[in-house]
Short mmCIF file of C-alpha atoms in Angstrom, two decimals:
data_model
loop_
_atom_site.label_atom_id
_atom_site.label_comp_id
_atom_site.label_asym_id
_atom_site.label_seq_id
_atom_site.Cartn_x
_atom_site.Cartn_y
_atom_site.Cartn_z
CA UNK A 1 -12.55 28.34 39.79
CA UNK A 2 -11.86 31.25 41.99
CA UNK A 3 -12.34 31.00 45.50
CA UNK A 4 -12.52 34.56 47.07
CA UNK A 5 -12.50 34.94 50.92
CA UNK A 6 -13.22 38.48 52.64
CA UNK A 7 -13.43 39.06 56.71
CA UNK A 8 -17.32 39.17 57.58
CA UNK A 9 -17.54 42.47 59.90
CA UNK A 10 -15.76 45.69 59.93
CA UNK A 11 -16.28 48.11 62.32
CA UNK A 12 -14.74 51.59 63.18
CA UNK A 13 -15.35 55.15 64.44
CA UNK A 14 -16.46 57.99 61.82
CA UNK A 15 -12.95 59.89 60.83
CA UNK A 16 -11.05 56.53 61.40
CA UNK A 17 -9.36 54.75 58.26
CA UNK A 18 -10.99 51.55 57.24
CA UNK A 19 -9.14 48.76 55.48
CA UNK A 20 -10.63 45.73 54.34
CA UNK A 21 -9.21 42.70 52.94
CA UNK A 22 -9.63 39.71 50.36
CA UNK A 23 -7.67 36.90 49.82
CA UNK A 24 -8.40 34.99 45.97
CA UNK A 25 -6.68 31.92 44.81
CA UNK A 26 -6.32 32.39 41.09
CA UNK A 27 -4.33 34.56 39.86
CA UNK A 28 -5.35 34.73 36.24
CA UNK A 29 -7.48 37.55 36.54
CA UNK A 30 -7.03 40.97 34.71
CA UNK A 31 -9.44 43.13 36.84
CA UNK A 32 -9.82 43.17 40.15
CA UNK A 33 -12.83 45.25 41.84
CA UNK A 34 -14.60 47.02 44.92
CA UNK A 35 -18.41 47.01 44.91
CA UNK A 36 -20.16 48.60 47.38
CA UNK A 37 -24.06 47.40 48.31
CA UNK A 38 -26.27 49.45 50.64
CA UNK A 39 -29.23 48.26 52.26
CA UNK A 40 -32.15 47.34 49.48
CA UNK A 41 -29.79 48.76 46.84
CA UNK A 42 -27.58 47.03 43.90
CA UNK A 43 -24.10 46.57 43.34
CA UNK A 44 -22.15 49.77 42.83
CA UNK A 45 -18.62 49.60 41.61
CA UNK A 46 -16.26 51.61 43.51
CA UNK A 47 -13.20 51.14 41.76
CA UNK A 48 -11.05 48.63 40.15
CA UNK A 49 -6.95 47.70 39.85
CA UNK A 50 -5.58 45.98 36.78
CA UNK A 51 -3.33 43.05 37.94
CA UNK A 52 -0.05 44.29 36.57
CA UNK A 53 -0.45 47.29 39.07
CA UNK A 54 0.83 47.11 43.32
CA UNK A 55 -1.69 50.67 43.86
CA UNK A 56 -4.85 52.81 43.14
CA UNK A 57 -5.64 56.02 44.67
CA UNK A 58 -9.04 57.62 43.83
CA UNK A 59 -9.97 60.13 46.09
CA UNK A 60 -10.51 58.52 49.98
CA UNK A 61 -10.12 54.93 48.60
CA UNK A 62 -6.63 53.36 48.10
CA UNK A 63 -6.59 50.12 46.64
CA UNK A 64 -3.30 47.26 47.16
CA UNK A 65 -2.94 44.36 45.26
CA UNK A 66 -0.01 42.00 46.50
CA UNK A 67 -0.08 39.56 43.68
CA UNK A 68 2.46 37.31 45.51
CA UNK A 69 0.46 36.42 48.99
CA UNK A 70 -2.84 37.21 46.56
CA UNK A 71 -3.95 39.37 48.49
CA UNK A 72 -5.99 42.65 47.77
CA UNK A 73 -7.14 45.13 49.91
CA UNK A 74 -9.02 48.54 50.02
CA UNK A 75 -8.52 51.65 52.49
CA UNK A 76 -11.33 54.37 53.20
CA UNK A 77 -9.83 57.21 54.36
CA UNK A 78 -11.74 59.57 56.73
CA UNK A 79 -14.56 57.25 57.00
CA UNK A 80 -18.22 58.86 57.39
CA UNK A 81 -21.22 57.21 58.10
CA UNK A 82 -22.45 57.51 54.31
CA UNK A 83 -19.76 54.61 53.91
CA UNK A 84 -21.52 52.32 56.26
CA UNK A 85 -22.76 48.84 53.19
CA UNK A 86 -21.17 45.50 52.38
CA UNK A 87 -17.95 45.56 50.27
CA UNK A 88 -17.51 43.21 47.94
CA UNK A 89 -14.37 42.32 46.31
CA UNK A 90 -14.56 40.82 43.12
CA UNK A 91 -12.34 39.10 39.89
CA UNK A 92 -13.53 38.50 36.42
CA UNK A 93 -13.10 34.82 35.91
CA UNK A 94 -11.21 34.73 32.81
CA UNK A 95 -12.89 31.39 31.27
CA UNK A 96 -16.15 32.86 31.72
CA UNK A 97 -15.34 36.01 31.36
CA UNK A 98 -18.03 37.08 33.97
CA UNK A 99 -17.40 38.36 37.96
CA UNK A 100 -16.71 36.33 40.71
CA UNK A 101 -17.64 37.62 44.11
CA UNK A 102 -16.40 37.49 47.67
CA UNK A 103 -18.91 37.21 50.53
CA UNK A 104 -18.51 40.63 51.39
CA UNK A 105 -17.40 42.60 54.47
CA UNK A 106 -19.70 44.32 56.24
CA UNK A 107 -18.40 47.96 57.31
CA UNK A 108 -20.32 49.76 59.95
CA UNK A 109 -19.25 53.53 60.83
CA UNK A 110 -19.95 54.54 64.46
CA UNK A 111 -20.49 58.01 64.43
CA UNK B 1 -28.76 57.63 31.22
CA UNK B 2 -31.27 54.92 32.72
CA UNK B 3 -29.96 52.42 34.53
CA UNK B 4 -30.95 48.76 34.83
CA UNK B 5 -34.40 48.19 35.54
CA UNK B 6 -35.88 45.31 37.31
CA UNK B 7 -39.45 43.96 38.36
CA UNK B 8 -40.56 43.30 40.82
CA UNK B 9 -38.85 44.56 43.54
CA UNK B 10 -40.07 41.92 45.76
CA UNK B 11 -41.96 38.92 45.45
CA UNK B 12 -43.50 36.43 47.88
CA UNK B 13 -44.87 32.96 46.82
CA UNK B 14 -45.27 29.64 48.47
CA UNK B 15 -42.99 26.45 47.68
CA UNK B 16 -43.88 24.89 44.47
CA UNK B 17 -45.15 27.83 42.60
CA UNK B 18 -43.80 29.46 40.01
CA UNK B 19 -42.14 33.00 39.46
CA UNK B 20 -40.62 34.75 36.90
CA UNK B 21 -38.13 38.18 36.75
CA UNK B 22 -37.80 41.07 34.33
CA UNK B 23 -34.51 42.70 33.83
CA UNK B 24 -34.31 45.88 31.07
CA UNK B 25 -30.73 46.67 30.74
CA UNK B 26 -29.09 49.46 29.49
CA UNK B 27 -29.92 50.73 26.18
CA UNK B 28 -26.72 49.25 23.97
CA UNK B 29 -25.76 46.80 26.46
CA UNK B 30 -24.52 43.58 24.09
CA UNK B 31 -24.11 41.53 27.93
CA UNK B 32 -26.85 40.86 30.59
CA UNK B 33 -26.05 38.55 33.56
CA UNK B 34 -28.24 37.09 35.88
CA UNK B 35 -26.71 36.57 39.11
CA UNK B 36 -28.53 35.34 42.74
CA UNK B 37 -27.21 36.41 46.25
CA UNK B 38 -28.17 34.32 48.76
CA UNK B 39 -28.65 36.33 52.38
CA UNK B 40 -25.43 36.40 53.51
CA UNK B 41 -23.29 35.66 50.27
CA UNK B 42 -21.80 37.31 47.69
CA UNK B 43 -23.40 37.06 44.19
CA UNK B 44 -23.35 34.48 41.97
CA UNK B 45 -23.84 33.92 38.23
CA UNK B 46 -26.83 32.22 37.21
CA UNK B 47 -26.24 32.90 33.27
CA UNK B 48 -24.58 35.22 31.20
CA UNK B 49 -26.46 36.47 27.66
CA UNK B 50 -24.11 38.45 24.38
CA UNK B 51 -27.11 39.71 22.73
CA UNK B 52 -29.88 36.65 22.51
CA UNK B 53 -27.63 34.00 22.57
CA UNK B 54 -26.40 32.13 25.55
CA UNK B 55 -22.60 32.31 26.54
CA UNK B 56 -22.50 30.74 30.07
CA UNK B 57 -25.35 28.79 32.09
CA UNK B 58 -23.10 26.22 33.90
CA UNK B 59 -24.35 27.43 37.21
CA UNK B 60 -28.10 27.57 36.58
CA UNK B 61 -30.31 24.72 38.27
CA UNK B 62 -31.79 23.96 34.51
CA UNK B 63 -34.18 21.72 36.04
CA UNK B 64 -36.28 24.62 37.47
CA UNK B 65 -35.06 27.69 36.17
CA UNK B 66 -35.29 28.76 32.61
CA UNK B 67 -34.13 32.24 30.91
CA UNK B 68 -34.42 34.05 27.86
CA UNK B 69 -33.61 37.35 26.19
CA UNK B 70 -35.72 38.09 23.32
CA UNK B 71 -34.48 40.30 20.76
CA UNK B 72 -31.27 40.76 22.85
CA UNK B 73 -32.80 43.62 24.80
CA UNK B 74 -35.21 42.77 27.78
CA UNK B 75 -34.65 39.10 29.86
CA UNK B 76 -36.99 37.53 32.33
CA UNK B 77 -35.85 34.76 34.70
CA UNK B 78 -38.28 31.97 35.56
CA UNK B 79 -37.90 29.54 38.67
CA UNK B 80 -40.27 26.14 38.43
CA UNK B 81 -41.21 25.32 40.59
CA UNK B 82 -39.65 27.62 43.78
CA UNK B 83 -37.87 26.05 46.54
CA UNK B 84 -37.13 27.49 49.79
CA UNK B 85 -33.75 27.52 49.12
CA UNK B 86 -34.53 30.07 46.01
CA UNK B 87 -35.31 32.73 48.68
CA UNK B 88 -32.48 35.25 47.65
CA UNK B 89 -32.03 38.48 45.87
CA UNK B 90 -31.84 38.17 41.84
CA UNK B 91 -29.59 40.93 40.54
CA UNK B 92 -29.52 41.68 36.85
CA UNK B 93 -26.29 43.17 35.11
CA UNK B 94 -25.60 44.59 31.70
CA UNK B 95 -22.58 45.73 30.40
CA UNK B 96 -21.45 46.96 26.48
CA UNK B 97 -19.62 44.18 25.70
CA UNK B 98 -18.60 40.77 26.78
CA UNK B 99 -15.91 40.58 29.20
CA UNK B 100 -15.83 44.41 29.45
CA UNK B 101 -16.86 43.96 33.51
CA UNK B 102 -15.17 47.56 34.47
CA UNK B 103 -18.50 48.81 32.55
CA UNK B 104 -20.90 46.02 34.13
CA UNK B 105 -23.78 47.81 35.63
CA UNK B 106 -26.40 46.38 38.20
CA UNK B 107 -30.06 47.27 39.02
CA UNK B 108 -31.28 47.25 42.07
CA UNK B 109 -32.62 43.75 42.57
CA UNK B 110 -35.82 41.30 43.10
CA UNK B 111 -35.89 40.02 46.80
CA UNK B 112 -37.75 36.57 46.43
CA UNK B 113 -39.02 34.68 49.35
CA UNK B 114 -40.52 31.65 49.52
CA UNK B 115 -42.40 30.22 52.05
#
Protein backbone atom coordinates (compact mmCIF):
# COMPACT_ATOMS: atom_id res chain seq x y z
CA UNK A 1 0.00 0.00 0.00
CA UNK A 2 0.93 3.59 -0.23
CA UNK A 3 2.68 5.16 2.43
CA UNK A 4 2.40 9.03 2.09
CA UNK A 5 4.52 11.30 4.39
CA UNK A 6 3.93 15.26 4.50
CA UNK A 7 5.96 17.83 7.00
CA UNK A 8 3.47 18.55 10.04
CA UNK A 9 3.67 22.57 10.31
CA UNK A 10 4.09 25.28 7.84
CA UNK A 11 4.36 28.60 8.72
CA UNK A 12 5.00 31.96 6.84
CA UNK A 13 4.21 35.69 6.58
CA UNK A 14 1.01 36.87 4.45
CA UNK A 15 2.54 37.83 0.76
CA UNK A 16 5.31 35.13 1.27
CA UNK A 17 5.30 31.94 -1.10
CA UNK A 18 4.42 28.74 0.62
CA UNK A 19 5.63 25.36 -0.56
CA UNK A 20 4.74 22.24 0.92
CA UNK A 21 5.90 18.86 0.35
CA UNK A 22 4.97 15.00 0.20
CA UNK A 23 6.98 12.21 -0.26
CA UNK A 24 4.76 8.65 -1.46
CA UNK A 25 6.30 5.33 -2.06
CA UNK A 26 4.28 3.85 -4.87
CA UNK A 27 4.44 5.00 -7.84
CA UNK A 28 1.52 3.37 -9.57
CA UNK A 29 -0.76 6.06 -9.16
CA UNK A 30 -2.49 8.06 -12.03
CA UNK A 31 -3.72 11.11 -9.99
CA UNK A 32 -2.11 12.84 -7.64
CA UNK A 33 -4.03 15.63 -5.46
CA UNK A 34 -4.12 18.80 -3.07
CA UNK A 35 -7.02 18.97 -0.60
CA UNK A 36 -7.38 21.67 1.46
CA UNK A 37 -9.46 21.30 5.08
CA UNK A 38 -10.39 24.35 7.17
CA UNK A 39 -11.35 24.28 10.61
CA UNK A 40 -14.90 22.23 11.10
CA UNK A 41 -15.06 22.01 7.30
CA UNK A 42 -14.57 18.92 4.69
CA UNK A 43 -12.12 18.08 2.27
CA UNK A 44 -11.87 20.48 -0.64
CA UNK A 45 -9.85 19.54 -3.64
CA UNK A 46 -7.56 22.12 -4.78
CA UNK A 47 -6.10 20.68 -7.70
CA UNK A 48 -4.66 17.60 -9.09
CA UNK A 49 -1.44 16.45 -11.56
CA UNK A 50 -1.67 13.36 -13.71
CA UNK A 51 1.58 11.30 -13.22
CA UNK A 52 2.91 11.52 -16.73
CA UNK A 53 3.16 15.38 -16.10
CA UNK A 54 6.66 17.31 -14.13
CA UNK A 55 4.00 20.77 -13.62
CA UNK A 56 0.55 22.42 -12.92
CA UNK A 57 -0.12 25.99 -12.74
CA UNK A 58 -3.66 27.11 -11.74
CA UNK A 59 -3.80 30.46 -10.72
CA UNK A 60 -1.48 31.07 -7.21
CA UNK A 61 -0.93 27.25 -6.87
CA UNK A 62 1.90 25.48 -8.81
CA UNK A 63 2.05 21.95 -8.44
CA UNK A 64 5.69 19.58 -9.06
CA UNK A 65 5.72 16.11 -9.32
CA UNK A 66 9.37 14.56 -9.45
CA UNK A 67 8.40 11.04 -10.21
CA UNK A 68 12.06 9.89 -9.76
CA UNK A 69 12.82 10.97 -5.87
CA UNK A 70 8.67 10.60 -5.61
CA UNK A 71 8.30 13.48 -4.54
CA UNK A 72 5.37 16.04 -5.03
CA UNK A 73 5.00 19.32 -3.93
CA UNK A 74 2.62 22.41 -4.05
CA UNK A 75 3.51 26.31 -4.06
CA UNK A 76 0.98 29.15 -2.92
CA UNK A 77 1.95 32.11 -4.31
CA UNK A 78 1.18 35.43 -2.53
CA UNK A 79 -0.12 33.70 0.44
CA UNK A 80 -3.15 35.47 2.40
CA UNK A 81 -4.53 34.55 5.47
CA UNK A 82 -7.74 32.96 3.72
CA UNK A 83 -5.08 30.12 2.91
CA UNK A 84 -4.38 29.42 6.50
CA UNK A 85 -6.07 24.93 6.78
CA UNK A 86 -4.34 21.56 6.59
CA UNK A 87 -3.13 20.40 3.13
CA UNK A 88 -3.45 17.17 2.33
CA UNK A 89 -1.74 15.43 -0.39
CA UNK A 90 -3.30 12.54 -1.69
CA UNK A 91 -2.97 9.32 -4.49
CA UNK A 92 -5.71 7.11 -5.70
CA UNK A 93 -4.59 3.66 -4.79
CA UNK A 94 -4.92 1.93 -7.97
CA UNK A 95 -6.10 -1.65 -6.49
CA UNK A 96 -8.75 0.01 -4.69
CA UNK A 97 -9.28 2.50 -6.74
CA UNK A 98 -10.12 4.87 -3.77
CA UNK A 99 -7.71 7.96 -2.14
CA UNK A 100 -5.00 7.55 0.00
CA UNK A 101 -4.12 10.43 2.25
CA UNK A 102 -1.07 12.05 3.78
CA UNK A 103 -1.24 13.37 7.35
CA UNK A 104 -1.45 16.74 6.24
CA UNK A 105 0.59 19.94 6.68
CA UNK A 106 -0.64 22.42 8.60
CA UNK A 107 -0.11 26.04 6.94
CA UNK A 108 -0.57 29.02 9.14
CA UNK A 109 -0.37 32.66 7.46
CA UNK A 110 0.91 35.39 9.83
CA UNK A 111 -0.55 38.40 8.72
CA UNK B 1 -25.95 21.72 -7.03
CA UNK B 2 -26.19 20.26 -3.32
CA UNK B 3 -23.41 18.96 -1.98
CA UNK B 4 -22.89 16.00 0.36
CA UNK B 5 -24.94 16.03 3.28
CA UNK B 6 -24.19 14.51 6.56
CA UNK B 7 -25.89 14.06 10.11
CA UNK B 8 -25.11 14.79 12.66
CA UNK B 9 -22.62 17.16 12.79
CA UNK B 10 -21.48 16.07 16.08
CA UNK B 11 -22.20 13.41 18.34
CA UNK B 12 -21.23 12.56 21.93
CA UNK B 13 -21.85 9.10 23.56
CA UNK B 14 -20.21 7.10 26.25
CA UNK B 15 -18.00 3.84 25.57
CA UNK B 16 -20.08 0.92 24.73
CA UNK B 17 -23.00 2.57 23.15
CA UNK B 18 -23.95 2.60 19.95
CA UNK B 19 -24.05 5.29 17.06
CA UNK B 20 -24.90 5.44 13.72
CA UNK B 21 -24.10 8.20 10.59
CA UNK B 22 -26.11 9.45 7.64
CA UNK B 23 -24.39 10.45 4.52
CA UNK B 24 -26.77 11.79 1.31
CA UNK B 25 -24.48 12.12 -1.55
CA UNK B 26 -24.78 13.82 -4.56
CA UNK B 27 -27.70 13.29 -6.66
CA UNK B 28 -26.12 10.74 -9.54
CA UNK B 29 -23.22 9.83 -7.56
CA UNK B 30 -22.70 5.80 -8.56
CA UNK B 31 -19.55 5.96 -5.53
CA UNK B 32 -19.90 6.86 -1.77
CA UNK B 33 -16.88 6.32 0.57
CA UNK B 34 -16.77 6.34 4.07
CA UNK B 35 -13.59 7.45 5.37
CA UNK B 36 -12.50 8.31 9.37
CA UNK B 37 -9.79 10.94 10.32
CA UNK B 38 -8.45 10.45 13.41
CA UNK B 39 -7.31 14.03 15.22
CA UNK B 40 -4.23 14.50 13.82
CA UNK B 41 -4.26 12.12 10.67
CA UNK B 42 -5.11 12.18 7.37
CA UNK B 43 -8.28 10.27 6.27
CA UNK B 44 -8.76 6.92 5.88
CA UNK B 45 -11.14 4.58 4.03
CA UNK B 46 -13.50 2.75 6.01
CA UNK B 47 -15.52 1.32 2.83
CA UNK B 48 -16.15 2.19 -0.53
CA UNK B 49 -20.00 1.58 -2.09
CA UNK B 50 -20.70 1.51 -6.53
CA UNK B 51 -24.31 1.91 -6.16
CA UNK B 52 -25.63 -0.70 -3.24
CA UNK B 53 -23.10 -3.06 -3.58
CA UNK B 54 -19.89 -3.23 -1.70
CA UNK B 55 -16.49 -2.77 -3.60
CA UNK B 56 -13.90 -2.34 -0.76
CA UNK B 57 -14.32 -2.86 3.18
CA UNK B 58 -10.80 -4.28 3.94
CA UNK B 59 -10.19 -1.51 6.37
CA UNK B 60 -13.44 -1.52 8.35
CA UNK B 61 -13.31 -3.02 12.03
CA UNK B 62 -16.38 -5.50 10.90
CA UNK B 63 -16.65 -6.54 14.36
CA UNK B 64 -18.27 -3.22 15.43
CA UNK B 65 -19.01 -1.28 12.54
CA UNK B 66 -21.55 -2.15 9.98
CA UNK B 67 -22.70 -0.06 6.71
CA UNK B 68 -25.22 -0.03 4.20
CA UNK B 69 -26.54 1.93 1.24
CA UNK B 70 -30.03 1.23 0.47
CA UNK B 71 -31.22 1.78 -2.89
CA UNK B 72 -27.71 3.08 -3.82
CA UNK B 73 -28.59 6.60 -2.75
CA UNK B 74 -28.44 7.49 1.06
CA UNK B 75 -25.73 5.35 3.55
CA UNK B 76 -25.61 5.36 7.29
CA UNK B 77 -22.55 4.11 9.21
CA UNK B 78 -23.07 2.25 12.49
CA UNK B 79 -20.27 1.71 15.23
CA UNK B 80 -21.20 -1.23 18.01
CA UNK B 81 -20.42 -0.80 20.34
CA UNK B 82 -18.07 2.72 20.43
CA UNK B 83 -14.65 2.67 21.69
CA UNK B 84 -12.64 5.52 22.70
CA UNK B 85 -10.46 5.04 20.06
CA UNK B 86 -13.61 5.71 17.53
CA UNK B 87 -13.45 9.39 18.65
CA UNK B 88 -12.64 10.90 15.11
CA UNK B 89 -14.28 12.76 12.36
CA UNK B 90 -16.38 10.45 9.78
CA UNK B 91 -16.24 12.06 6.35
CA UNK B 92 -18.54 10.85 3.64
CA UNK B 93 -17.54 11.10 -0.18
CA UNK B 94 -19.41 10.56 -3.40
CA UNK B 95 -18.21 10.75 -6.67
CA UNK B 96 -19.98 9.78 -10.41
CA UNK B 97 -18.22 6.89 -10.95
CA UNK B 98 -15.81 4.45 -9.52
CA UNK B 99 -12.31 5.37 -9.64
CA UNK B 100 -13.23 8.80 -11.11
CA UNK B 101 -11.54 10.51 -7.65
CA UNK B 102 -10.76 14.01 -9.61
CA UNK B 103 -14.77 14.29 -9.20
CA UNK B 104 -14.86 12.80 -5.48
CA UNK B 105 -16.71 15.23 -3.39
CA UNK B 106 -16.78 15.43 0.54
CA UNK B 107 -19.35 16.79 3.07
CA UNK B 108 -18.51 18.37 5.83
CA UNK B 109 -18.20 15.67 8.45
CA UNK B 110 -19.60 13.98 11.88
CA UNK B 111 -17.13 14.75 14.82
CA UNK B 112 -17.74 11.67 17.21
CA UNK B 113 -16.45 11.58 20.68
CA UNK B 114 -16.59 9.13 23.01
CA UNK B 115 -16.14 9.26 26.44
Amino acid sequence: GEDVEQSLFLSVREGDSSVINCTYTDSSSTYLYWYKQEPGAGLQLLTYIFSNMDMKQDQRLTVLLNKKDKHLSLRIADTQTGDSAIYFCAFMDTGRRALTFGSGTRLQVQP
Amino acid sequence: EAGVAQSPRYKIIEKRQSVAFWCNPISGHATLYWYQQILGQGPKLLIQFQNNGVVDDSQLPKDRFSAERLKGVDSTLKIQPAKLEDSAVYLCASSLRKGATTEAFFGQGTRLTVV
